[in-house]
PDB file of C-alpha atoms in Angstrom:
ATOM      1  CA  MET A   1      43.261  37.247  63.395  1.00 56.00           C
ATOM      2  CA  ARG A   2      41.226  37.960  66.509  1.00 59.00           C
ATOM      3  CA  HIS A   3      37.626  36.719  66.515  1.00 57.00           C
ATOM      4  CA  THR A   4      34.856  38.473  68.419  1.00 63.00           C
ATOM      5  CA  PRO A   5      32.111  36.500  70.138  1.00 63.00           C
ATOM      6  CA  ARG A   6      29.714  37.578  67.346  1.00 66.00           C
ATOM      7  CA  THR A   7      31.941  36.239  64.561  1.00 65.00           C
ATOM      8  CA  LEU A   8      32.405  32.994  66.480  1.00 65.00           C
ATOM      9  CA  VAL A   9      28.643  32.553  66.735  1.00 56.00           C
ATOM     10  CA  LEU A  10      28.131  33.264  63.012  1.00 61.00           C
ATOM     11  CA  ALA A  11      30.891  30.822  62.106  1.00 65.00           C
ATOM     12  CA  LEU A  12      29.266  28.150  64.297  1.00 64.00           C
ATOM     13  CA  ILE A  13      25.875  28.725  62.690  1.00 59.00           C
ATOM     14  CA  ALA A  14      27.405  28.517  59.179  1.00 61.00           C
ATOM     15  CA  THR A  15      29.151  25.274  60.091  1.00 68.00           C
ATOM     16  CA  LEU A  16      25.861  23.749  61.297  1.00 61.00           C
ATOM     17  CA  LEU A  17      23.801  24.959  58.308  1.00 60.00           C
ATOM     18  CA  LEU A  18      26.243  24.205  55.462  1.00 61.00           C
ATOM     19  CA  PRO A  19      25.343  20.490  55.236  1.00 62.00           C
ATOM     20  CA  LEU A  20      21.663  21.395  55.305  1.00 58.00           C
ATOM     21  CA  TRP A  21      22.097  23.819  52.369  1.00 56.00           C
ATOM     22  CA  GLY A  22      23.830  21.032  50.449  1.00 58.00           C
ATOM     23  CA  CYS A  23      20.864  18.753  51.047  1.00 56.00           C
ATOM     24  CA  VAL A  24      18.417  21.460  49.992  1.00 53.00           C
ATOM     25  CA  ALA A  25      20.377  22.123  46.776  1.00 51.00           C
ATOM     26  CA  GLN A  26      20.607  18.408  46.058  1.00 57.00           C
ATOM     27  CA  ASP A  27      16.882  17.937  46.654  1.00 66.00           C
ATOM     28  CA  ALA A  28      16.060  20.928  44.420  1.00 63.00           C
ATOM     29  CA  GLY A  29      18.168  19.463  41.613  1.00 65.00           C
ATOM     30  CA  ALA A  30      16.502  16.081  41.962  1.00 72.00           C
ATOM     31  CA  ILE A  31      13.038  17.668  41.898  1.00 72.00           C
ATOM     32  CA  TYR A  32      13.944  19.681  38.761  1.00 65.00           C
ATOM     33  CA  ARG A  33      15.211  16.565  36.973  1.00 73.00           C
ATOM     34  CA  GLN A  34      12.125  14.614  38.022  1.00 72.00           C
ATOM     35  CA  ARG A  35       9.768  17.326  36.735  1.00 68.00           C
ATOM     36  CA  ALA A  36      11.727  17.589  33.465  1.00 61.00           C
ATOM     37  CA  GLU A  37      11.443  13.847  33.013  1.00 69.00           C
ATOM     38  CA  GLU A  38       7.701  13.965  33.745  1.00 60.00           C
ATOM     39  CA  ARG A  39       7.220  16.750  31.163  1.00 54.00           C
ATOM     40  CA  LYS A  40       9.195  14.720  28.633  1.00 58.00           C
ATOM     41  CA  LYS A  41       7.030  11.646  29.206  1.00 58.00           C
ATOM     42  CA  GLN A  42       3.865  13.761  29.021  1.00 49.00           C
ATOM     43  CA  TYR A  43       4.999  15.305  25.744  1.00 51.00           C
ATOM     44  CA  ALA A  44       5.780  11.867  24.302  1.00 54.00           C
ATOM     45  CA  ALA A  45       2.350  10.550  25.368  1.00 51.00           C
ATOM     46  CA  GLU A  46       0.343  13.436  23.928  1.00 56.00           C
ATOM     47  CA  PRO A  47      -0.584  13.510  20.228  1.00 62.00           C
ATOM     48  CA  HIS A  48       1.077  16.283  18.193  1.00 81.00           C
ATOM     49  CA  TYR A  49      -0.027  17.337  14.763  1.00 89.00           C
ATOM     50  CA  PHE A  50       1.387  18.880  11.604  1.00 93.00           C
ATOM     51  CA  ALA A  51       0.132  19.757   8.136  1.00 94.00           C
ATOM     52  CA  LYS A  52       0.887  17.726   5.044  1.00 93.00           C
ATOM     53  CA  TYR A  53       0.714  19.927   1.945  1.00 95.00           C
ATOM     54  CA  ASP A  54       0.103  18.432  -1.491  1.00 95.00           C
ATOM     55  CA  ILE A  55       1.630  21.048  -3.810  1.00 96.00           C
ATOM     56  CA  ALA A  56       1.856  20.796  -7.590  1.00 96.00           C
ATOM     57  CA  LEU A  57       3.539  22.969 -10.191  1.00 97.00           C
ATOM     58  CA  VAL A  58       0.593  23.550 -12.503  1.00 97.00           C
ATOM     59  CA  ASP A  59       1.927  26.072 -15.022  1.00 97.00           C
ATOM     60  CA  VAL A  60       4.992  27.997 -16.154  1.00 97.00           C
ATOM     61  CA  ASP A  61       4.395  31.404 -17.699  1.00 97.00           C
ATOM     62  CA  ARG A  62       7.089  32.545 -20.165  1.00 97.00           C
ATOM     63  CA  PRO A  63       7.412  35.446 -22.622  1.00 96.00           C
ATOM     64  CA  ALA A  64       6.597  34.776 -26.293  1.00 96.00           C
ATOM     65  CA  GLN A  65      10.281  34.948 -27.243  1.00 95.00           C
ATOM     66  CA  ALA A  66      11.119  32.089 -24.878  1.00 95.00           C
ATOM     67  CA  LYS A  67       8.231  30.001 -26.177  1.00 95.00           C
ATOM     68  CA  ASP A  68       9.291  30.526 -29.801  1.00 95.00           C
ATOM     69  CA  ARG A  69      12.980  29.885 -29.142  1.00 95.00           C
ATOM     70  CA  TYR A  70      12.886  27.065 -26.581  1.00 96.00           C
ATOM     71  CA  GLY A  71       9.721  25.204 -27.435  1.00 96.00           C
ATOM     72  CA  ASP A  72       7.059  23.714 -25.177  1.00 96.00           C
ATOM     73  CA  VAL A  73       7.484  23.407 -21.442  1.00 96.00           C
ATOM     74  CA  SER A  74       6.643  20.234 -19.521  1.00 96.00           C
ATOM     75  CA  THR A  75       5.926  19.763 -15.814  1.00 96.00           C
ATOM     76  CA  ARG A  76       5.621  16.637 -13.713  1.00 95.00           C
ATOM     77  CA  LYS A  77       5.698  15.513 -10.093  1.00 94.00           C
ATOM     78  CA  ILE A  78       8.368  13.008  -9.092  1.00 93.00           C
ATOM     79  CA  GLU A  79       8.098  10.823  -5.988  1.00 89.00           C
ATOM     80  CA  THR A  80      11.329  10.388  -4.017  1.00 85.00           C
ATOM     81  CA  SER A  81      12.269   8.692  -0.747  1.00 79.00           C
ATOM     82  CA  ASN A  82      12.013  12.101   0.946  1.00 76.00           C
ATOM     83  CA  GLY A  83       8.691  13.085  -0.623  1.00 80.00           C
ATOM     84  CA  SER A  84       7.648  14.558  -3.935  1.00 90.00           C
ATOM     85  CA  VAL A  85       9.397  17.215  -6.028  1.00 96.00           C
ATOM     86  CA  ASN A  86       8.126  19.205  -9.001  1.00 97.00           C
ATOM     87  CA  GLN A  87      10.156  19.228 -12.192  1.00 97.00           C
ATOM     88  CA  THR A  88       9.786  21.484 -15.231  1.00 97.00           C
ATOM     89  CA  GLU A  89      11.862  21.880 -18.387  1.00 97.00           C
ATOM     90  CA  ASP A  90      12.024  23.213 -21.909  1.00 97.00           C
ATOM     91  CA  GLN A  91      14.989  23.310 -24.316  1.00 97.00           C
ATOM     92  CA  PHE A  92      16.555  26.100 -22.275  1.00 97.00           C
ATOM     93  CA  VAL A  93      16.431  25.019 -18.615  1.00 98.00           C
ATOM     94  CA  LYS A  94      15.374  22.186 -16.336  1.00 98.00           C
ATOM     95  CA  ILE A  95      14.411  23.031 -12.755  1.00 98.00           C
ATOM     96  CA  ILE A  96      13.512  20.748  -9.865  1.00 98.00           C
ATOM     97  CA  TRP A  97      11.601  22.368  -6.995  1.00 98.00           C
ATOM     98  CA  SER A  98      11.627  20.810  -3.520  1.00 96.00           C
ATOM     99  CA  PRO A  99       8.652  21.247  -1.144  1.00 94.00           C
ATOM    100  CA  PRO A 100       8.703  24.631   0.659  1.00 95.00           C
ATOM    101  CA  PHE A 101       9.792  24.962   4.272  1.00 95.00           C
ATOM    102  CA  LYS A 102      11.495  28.160   5.360  1.00 95.00           C
ATOM    103  CA  GLU A 103      12.538  28.696   1.762  1.00 97.00           C
ATOM    104  CA  PHE A 104      11.921  27.425  -1.750  1.00 97.00           C
ATOM    105  CA  SER A 105      14.802  25.085  -2.650  1.00 97.00           C
ATOM    106  CA  PHE A 106      15.557  24.356  -6.293  1.00 98.00           C
ATOM    107  CA  GLU A 107      18.173  22.945  -8.647  1.00 98.00           C
ATOM    108  CA  LEU A 108      18.562  24.497 -12.092  1.00 98.00           C
ATOM    109  CA  LEU A 109      20.287  22.940 -15.104  1.00 98.00           C
ATOM    110  CA  ASN A 110      21.381  25.225 -17.909  1.00 98.00           C
ATOM    111  CA  LYS A 111      20.644  23.112 -21.015  1.00 97.00           C
ATOM    112  CA  SER A 112      21.887  25.744 -23.464  1.00 96.00           C
ATOM    113  CA  GLU A 113      25.310  26.371 -25.003  1.00 96.00           C
ATOM    114  CA  HIS A 114      25.520  29.803 -23.393  1.00 95.00           C
ATOM    115  CA  SER A 115      26.075  30.997 -19.840  1.00 97.00           C
ATOM    116  CA  MET A 116      23.115  32.548 -18.079  1.00 98.00           C
ATOM    117  CA  LYS A 117      22.533  34.829 -15.108  1.00 98.00           C
ATOM    118  CA  ILE A 118      19.861  35.027 -12.415  1.00 98.00           C
ATOM    119  CA  PRO A 119      19.309  38.752 -11.652  1.00 98.00           C
ATOM    120  CA  TRP A 120      18.053  38.364  -8.082  1.00 98.00           C
ATOM    121  CA  ASP A 121      16.941  41.945  -7.684  1.00 97.00           C
ATOM    122  CA  GLU A 122      14.226  41.220 -10.291  1.00 97.00           C
ATOM    123  CA  ALA A 123      13.021  37.956  -8.718  1.00 98.00           C
ATOM    124  CA  ALA A 124       9.879  37.830  -6.538  1.00 98.00           C
ATOM    125  CA  TYR A 125       7.538  35.617  -4.560  1.00 98.00           C
ATOM    126  CA  VAL A 126       3.770  36.186  -4.857  1.00 98.00           C
ATOM    127  CA  ASP A 127       1.898  34.586  -1.963  1.00 97.00           C
ATOM    128  CA  ILE A 128      -1.580  33.020  -1.963  1.00 95.00           C
ATOM    129  CA  SER A 129      -3.184  36.443  -1.274  1.00 95.00           C
ATOM    130  CA  GLY A 130      -1.498  38.000  -4.321  1.00 96.00           C
ATOM    131  CA  GLN A 131       0.989  40.014  -2.265  1.00 96.00           C
ATOM    132  CA  SER A 132       4.415  40.323  -3.918  1.00 97.00           C
ATOM    133  CA  HIS A 133       7.568  39.918  -1.814  1.00 97.00           C
ATOM    134  CA  ARG A 134      11.212  40.705  -2.409  1.00 98.00           C
ATOM    135  CA  VAL A 135      13.426  37.644  -2.133  1.00 98.00           C
ATOM    136  CA  MET A 136      17.004  36.751  -1.222  1.00 97.00           C
ATOM    137  CA  HIS A 137      19.019  33.604  -1.898  1.00 97.00           C
ATOM    138  CA  SER A 138      21.741  31.535  -0.292  1.00 96.00           C
ATOM    139  CA  GLY A 139      24.953  33.352   0.553  1.00 94.00           C
ATOM    140  CA  VAL A 140      23.202  36.625   1.375  1.00 96.00           C
ATOM    141  CA  LYS A 141      23.392  37.669   5.035  1.00 95.00           C
ATOM    142  CA  PHE A 142      20.090  38.356   6.742  1.00 95.00           C
ATOM    143  CA  SER A 143      21.347  41.836   7.624  1.00 95.00           C
ATOM    144  CA  ASP A 144      21.868  42.523   3.888  1.00 96.00           C
ATOM    145  CA  ARG A 145      18.458  41.229   2.799  1.00 95.00           C
ATOM    146  CA  ASN A 146      17.351  44.649   1.526  1.00 94.00           C
ATOM    147  CA  ALA A 147      20.589  45.432  -0.262  1.00 97.00           C
ATOM    148  CA  SER A 148      21.184  44.890  -3.982  1.00 97.00           C
ATOM    149  CA  GLN A 149      22.206  41.315  -4.782  1.00 97.00           C
ATOM    150  CA  PRO A 150      24.687  40.437  -7.526  1.00 97.00           C
ATOM    151  CA  PRO A 151      23.381  37.922 -10.085  1.00 97.00           C
ATOM    152  CA  SER A 152      24.256  34.248 -10.004  1.00 98.00           C
ATOM    153  CA  VAL A 153      26.093  32.948 -13.076  1.00 98.00           C
ATOM    154  CA  VAL A 154      25.348  29.482 -14.452  1.00 98.00           C
ATOM    155  CA  PRO A 155      27.772  28.355 -17.162  1.00 98.00           C
ATOM    156  CA  ALA A 156      26.691  26.462 -20.249  1.00 97.00           C
ATOM    157  CA  LYS A 157      25.540  22.948 -19.291  1.00 97.00           C
ATOM    158  CA  GLY A 158      26.151  23.916 -15.665  1.00 98.00           C
ATOM    159  CA  ARG A 159      23.986  23.581 -12.566  1.00 98.00           C
ATOM    160  CA  LEU A 160      22.868  25.911  -9.786  1.00 98.00           C
ATOM    161  CA  THR A 161      21.540  24.669  -6.429  1.00 98.00           C
ATOM    162  CA  ASP A 162      20.004  27.518  -4.456  1.00 98.00           C
ATOM    163  CA  VAL A 163      17.120  28.671  -2.259  1.00 98.00           C
ATOM    164  CA  ILE A 164      14.618  31.519  -2.490  1.00 98.00           C
ATOM    165  CA  VAL A 165      13.730  33.243   0.802  1.00 98.00           C
ATOM    166  CA  PRO A 166      11.031  35.962   1.090  1.00 98.00           C
ATOM    167  CA  THR A 167      12.780  38.807   2.904  1.00 97.00           C
ATOM    168  CA  ASP A 168       9.538  39.623   4.785  1.00 96.00           C
ATOM    169  CA  ASN A 169       9.917  36.279   6.548  1.00 95.00           C
ATOM    170  CA  VAL A 170      13.203  37.367   8.132  1.00 95.00           C
ATOM    171  CA  GLU A 171      13.354  39.707  11.150  1.00 94.00           C
ATOM    172  CA  PHE A 172      15.663  40.568  14.026  1.00 93.00           C
ATOM    173  CA  ALA A 173      14.371  40.135  17.579  1.00 90.00           C
ATOM    174  CA  PRO A 174      16.186  42.352  20.104  1.00 90.00           C
ATOM    175  CA  GLY A 175      16.981  41.341  23.665  1.00 85.00           C
ATOM    176  CA  GLN A 176      19.203  38.892  25.502  1.00 80.00           C
ATOM    177  CA  TYR A 177      17.649  35.849  23.823  1.00 80.00           C
ATOM    178  CA  GLY A 178      16.870  37.549  20.525  1.00 84.00           C
ATOM    179  CA  GLY A 179      18.573  37.244  17.165  1.00 92.00           C
ATOM    180  CA  TRP A 180      17.654  36.625  13.570  1.00 94.00           C
ATOM    181  CA  LEU A 181      14.390  34.734  13.111  1.00 92.00           C
ATOM    182  CA  GLN A 182      13.087  33.139   9.910  1.00 94.00           C
ATOM    183  CA  SER A 183       9.460  32.063   9.714  1.00 93.00           C
ATOM    184  CA  THR A 184       8.184  29.141   7.695  1.00 95.00           C
ATOM    185  CA  ILE A 185       6.464  29.623   4.332  1.00 95.00           C
ATOM    186  CA  PHE A 186       3.221  28.011   5.532  1.00 95.00           C
ATOM    187  CA  GLU A 187       1.757  27.057   8.934  1.00 93.00           C
ATOM    188  CA  CYS A 188       2.015  23.829  10.909  1.00 93.00           C
ATOM    189  CA  PHE A 189       5.193  22.352   9.546  1.00 91.00           C
ATOM    190  CA  LYS A 190       6.418  19.417  11.619  1.00 87.00           C
ATOM    191  CA  GLY A 191       8.084  20.570  14.810  1.00 85.00           C
ATOM    192  CA  TYR A 192       6.264  23.910  14.893  1.00 87.00           C
ATOM    193  CA  SER A 193       3.148  25.077  16.689  1.00 83.00           C
ATOM    194  CA  CYS A 194      -0.037  23.611  15.277  1.00 89.00           C
ATOM    195  CA  ASP A 195      -2.893  24.724  17.519  1.00 90.00           C
ATOM    196  CA  ASP A 196      -6.459  25.258  16.305  1.00 91.00           C
ATOM    197  CA  GLU A 197      -5.690  28.694  14.862  1.00 92.00           C
ATOM    198  CA  HIS A 198      -2.646  27.455  12.957  1.00 92.00           C
ATOM    199  CA  ARG A 199      -4.651  24.488  11.672  1.00 93.00           C
ATOM    200  CA  ARG A 200      -7.315  26.843  10.313  1.00 94.00           C
ATOM    201  CA  LEU A 201      -4.656  28.872   8.544  1.00 94.00           C
ATOM    202  CA  ALA A 202      -3.058  25.749   7.124  1.00 95.00           C
ATOM    203  CA  LEU A 203      -6.350  24.328   5.863  1.00 96.00           C
ATOM    204  CA  ALA A 204      -7.270  27.660   4.294  1.00 96.00           C
ATOM    205  CA  HIS A 205      -4.415  27.186   1.779  1.00 96.00           C
ATOM    206  CA  LYS A 206      -6.271  24.344   0.031  1.00 97.00           C
ATOM    207  CA  GLY A 207      -7.041  25.214  -3.586  1.00 97.00           C
ATOM    208  CA  LEU A 208      -4.982  28.406  -3.577  1.00 97.00           C
ATOM    209  CA  ALA A 209      -1.919  29.173  -5.672  1.00 98.00           C
ATOM    210  CA  TYR A 210       1.346  31.004  -5.203  1.00 98.00           C
ATOM    211  CA  ARG A 211       3.923  32.110  -7.787  1.00 98.00           C
ATOM    212  CA  ILE A 212       7.686  32.477  -8.021  1.00 98.00           C
ATOM    213  CA  LEU A 213       9.125  34.873 -10.575  1.00 98.00           C
ATOM    214  CA  LEU A 214      12.632  33.819 -11.607  1.00 98.00           C
ATOM    215  CA  PRO A 215      14.179  35.954 -14.352  1.00 98.00           C
ATOM    216  CA  ILE A 216      16.847  34.325 -16.504  1.00 98.00           C
ATOM    217  CA  GLN A 217      19.251  36.487 -18.501  1.00 97.00           C
ATOM    218  CA  VAL A 218      21.239  35.483 -21.588  1.00 96.00           C
ATOM    219  CA  GLY A 219      23.352  38.296 -22.956  1.00 93.00           C
ATOM    220  CA  ALA A 220      21.215  41.419 -22.956  1.00 93.00           C
ATOM    221  CA  GLU A 221      17.932  39.493 -23.088  1.00 95.00           C
ATOM    222  CA  ILE A 222      15.951  38.604 -19.963  1.00 96.00           C
ATOM    223  CA  TYR A 223      13.279  35.903 -19.916  1.00 97.00           C
ATOM    224  CA  ASN A 224      10.874  36.112 -16.983  1.00 98.00           C
ATOM    225  CA  TYR A 225       9.872  32.606 -15.966  1.00 98.00           C
ATOM    226  CA  THR A 226       6.891  32.559 -13.604  1.00 98.00           C
ATOM    227  CA  PHE A 227       6.284  29.243 -11.844  1.00 98.00           C
ATOM    228  CA  ILE A 228       2.714  28.746 -10.622  1.00 98.00           C
ATOM    229  CA  PHE A 229       2.132  26.301  -7.754  1.00 98.00           C
ATOM    230  CA  ARG A 230      -1.224  25.165  -6.430  1.00 98.00           C
ATOM    231  CA  VAL A 231      -1.947  23.702  -3.007  1.00 97.00           C
ATOM    232  CA  ASN A 232      -4.105  20.747  -4.066  1.00 96.00           C
ATOM    233  CA  ASP A 233      -4.752  19.470  -0.555  1.00 96.00           C
ATOM    234  CA  VAL A 234      -3.885  20.006   3.128  1.00 96.00           C
ATOM    235  CA  GLU A 235      -4.161  17.256   5.719  1.00 94.00           C
ATOM    236  CA  ILE A 236      -3.582  17.577   9.454  1.00 93.00           C
ATOM    237  CA  VAL A 237      -2.042  14.347  10.792  1.00 90.00           C
ATOM    238  CA  SER A 238      -0.416  13.001  13.957  1.00 82.00           C
ATOM    239  CA  ASP A 239       3.365  12.987  14.158  1.00 73.00           C
ATOM    240  CA  LYS A 240       3.473   9.653  16.008  1.00 69.00           C
ATOM    241  CA  LYS A 241       5.111   6.977  13.903  1.00 51.00           C
ATOM    242  CA  GLU A 242       2.802   4.285  15.157  1.00 41.00           C
ATOM    243  CA  ASP A 243      -0.230   6.494  14.416  1.00 46.00           C
ATOM    244  CA  SER A 244       0.937   8.450  11.371  1.00 43.00           C
ATOM    245  CA  SER A 245      -2.310   7.900   9.502  1.00 44.00           C
ATOM    246  CA  LYS A 246      -4.537   9.298  12.231  1.00 50.00           C
ATOM    247  CA  LYS A 247      -6.061  12.628  11.417  1.00 56.00           C
ATOM    248  CA  ALA A 248      -6.369  15.452  13.889  1.00 54.00           C
ATOM    249  CA  PRO A 249      -9.756  16.529  15.191  1.00 53.00           C
ATOM    250  CA  GLU A 250     -11.724  18.385  12.572  1.00 59.00           C
ATOM    251  CA  VAL A 251     -11.110  22.130  12.469  1.00 55.00           C
ATOM    252  CA  THR A 252     -13.344  24.449  10.465  1.00 53.00           C
ATOM    253  CA  PRO A 253     -11.236  26.590   8.076  1.00 51.00           C
TER     254      PRO A 253
END
C-alpha cells in the first residue's frame, strides 16, 4: 500500500497522541471513581430519615350470618423479631396481617371443615381518604391487573399466604429506562425519598384508618370480611444504627 505524505503525517500524529489519550482516559476514570467514593462517603455521613408507622387492626366487620355461625371475632397485635403483626380470628378463619409496604401481606388459615374460595374480583382496598381501589394478588402479572382474576381455593384446614396490591399503585413507565413501577402504600418507607413534603404526608396519616375488604366464599354463600386498620402513630426517625432513636427535625403536617 502506497502512503501519501498526508497519510504519513496523520499516522505520525496519531502515534504521538495515542499515549496521551490513554493517560487522559485513565485520569478521567480515576476522577470518576474518586468522585463516586466522595459521594458515597457524603451519603454515609448525612442523616437519612424514614417513617415508623404504628398500625393496629381495630375492628373486623362481618355480615350477621357470619357472626351467628362463627361466633365472636378477636384481634390482637403480636410482637415478632421483624416487628409487629396483627392477628384476627373467629371459628371460621384466622388471619395474620404483616405491616404494609408495597402490598398488604397476609396468611390465612381455614379453620373450617369445608374448602373456601377468595373471589378476588370482589375484594377491595379503601384508603385513608375513603377512596376504593381494585386489587390484585400474587401470581397476577402487572399487565393483567385489570383483567378478571380467578378465585384462590383454600382447602379445609389449609393455609393461604398471599399479598393484596392496589392496582392503582402499579403503572408502566415508557422509555429506555422505563418498565413496571409499583409505589409504596404509604410515604417515607426506609430506602425511599423522605423530604419535607413526604414527611408531611406521612405524618398526616396519624389517627386515620384504612380498610381491606376480603370476601370469603363457602359453597354459594359469600361472607364479606372488612378489616379496619388505624394508624395510631407516625414517627420520623434516622436510619443510622448508632442514632436510631434520634428524631428528624419537626415538620408541620
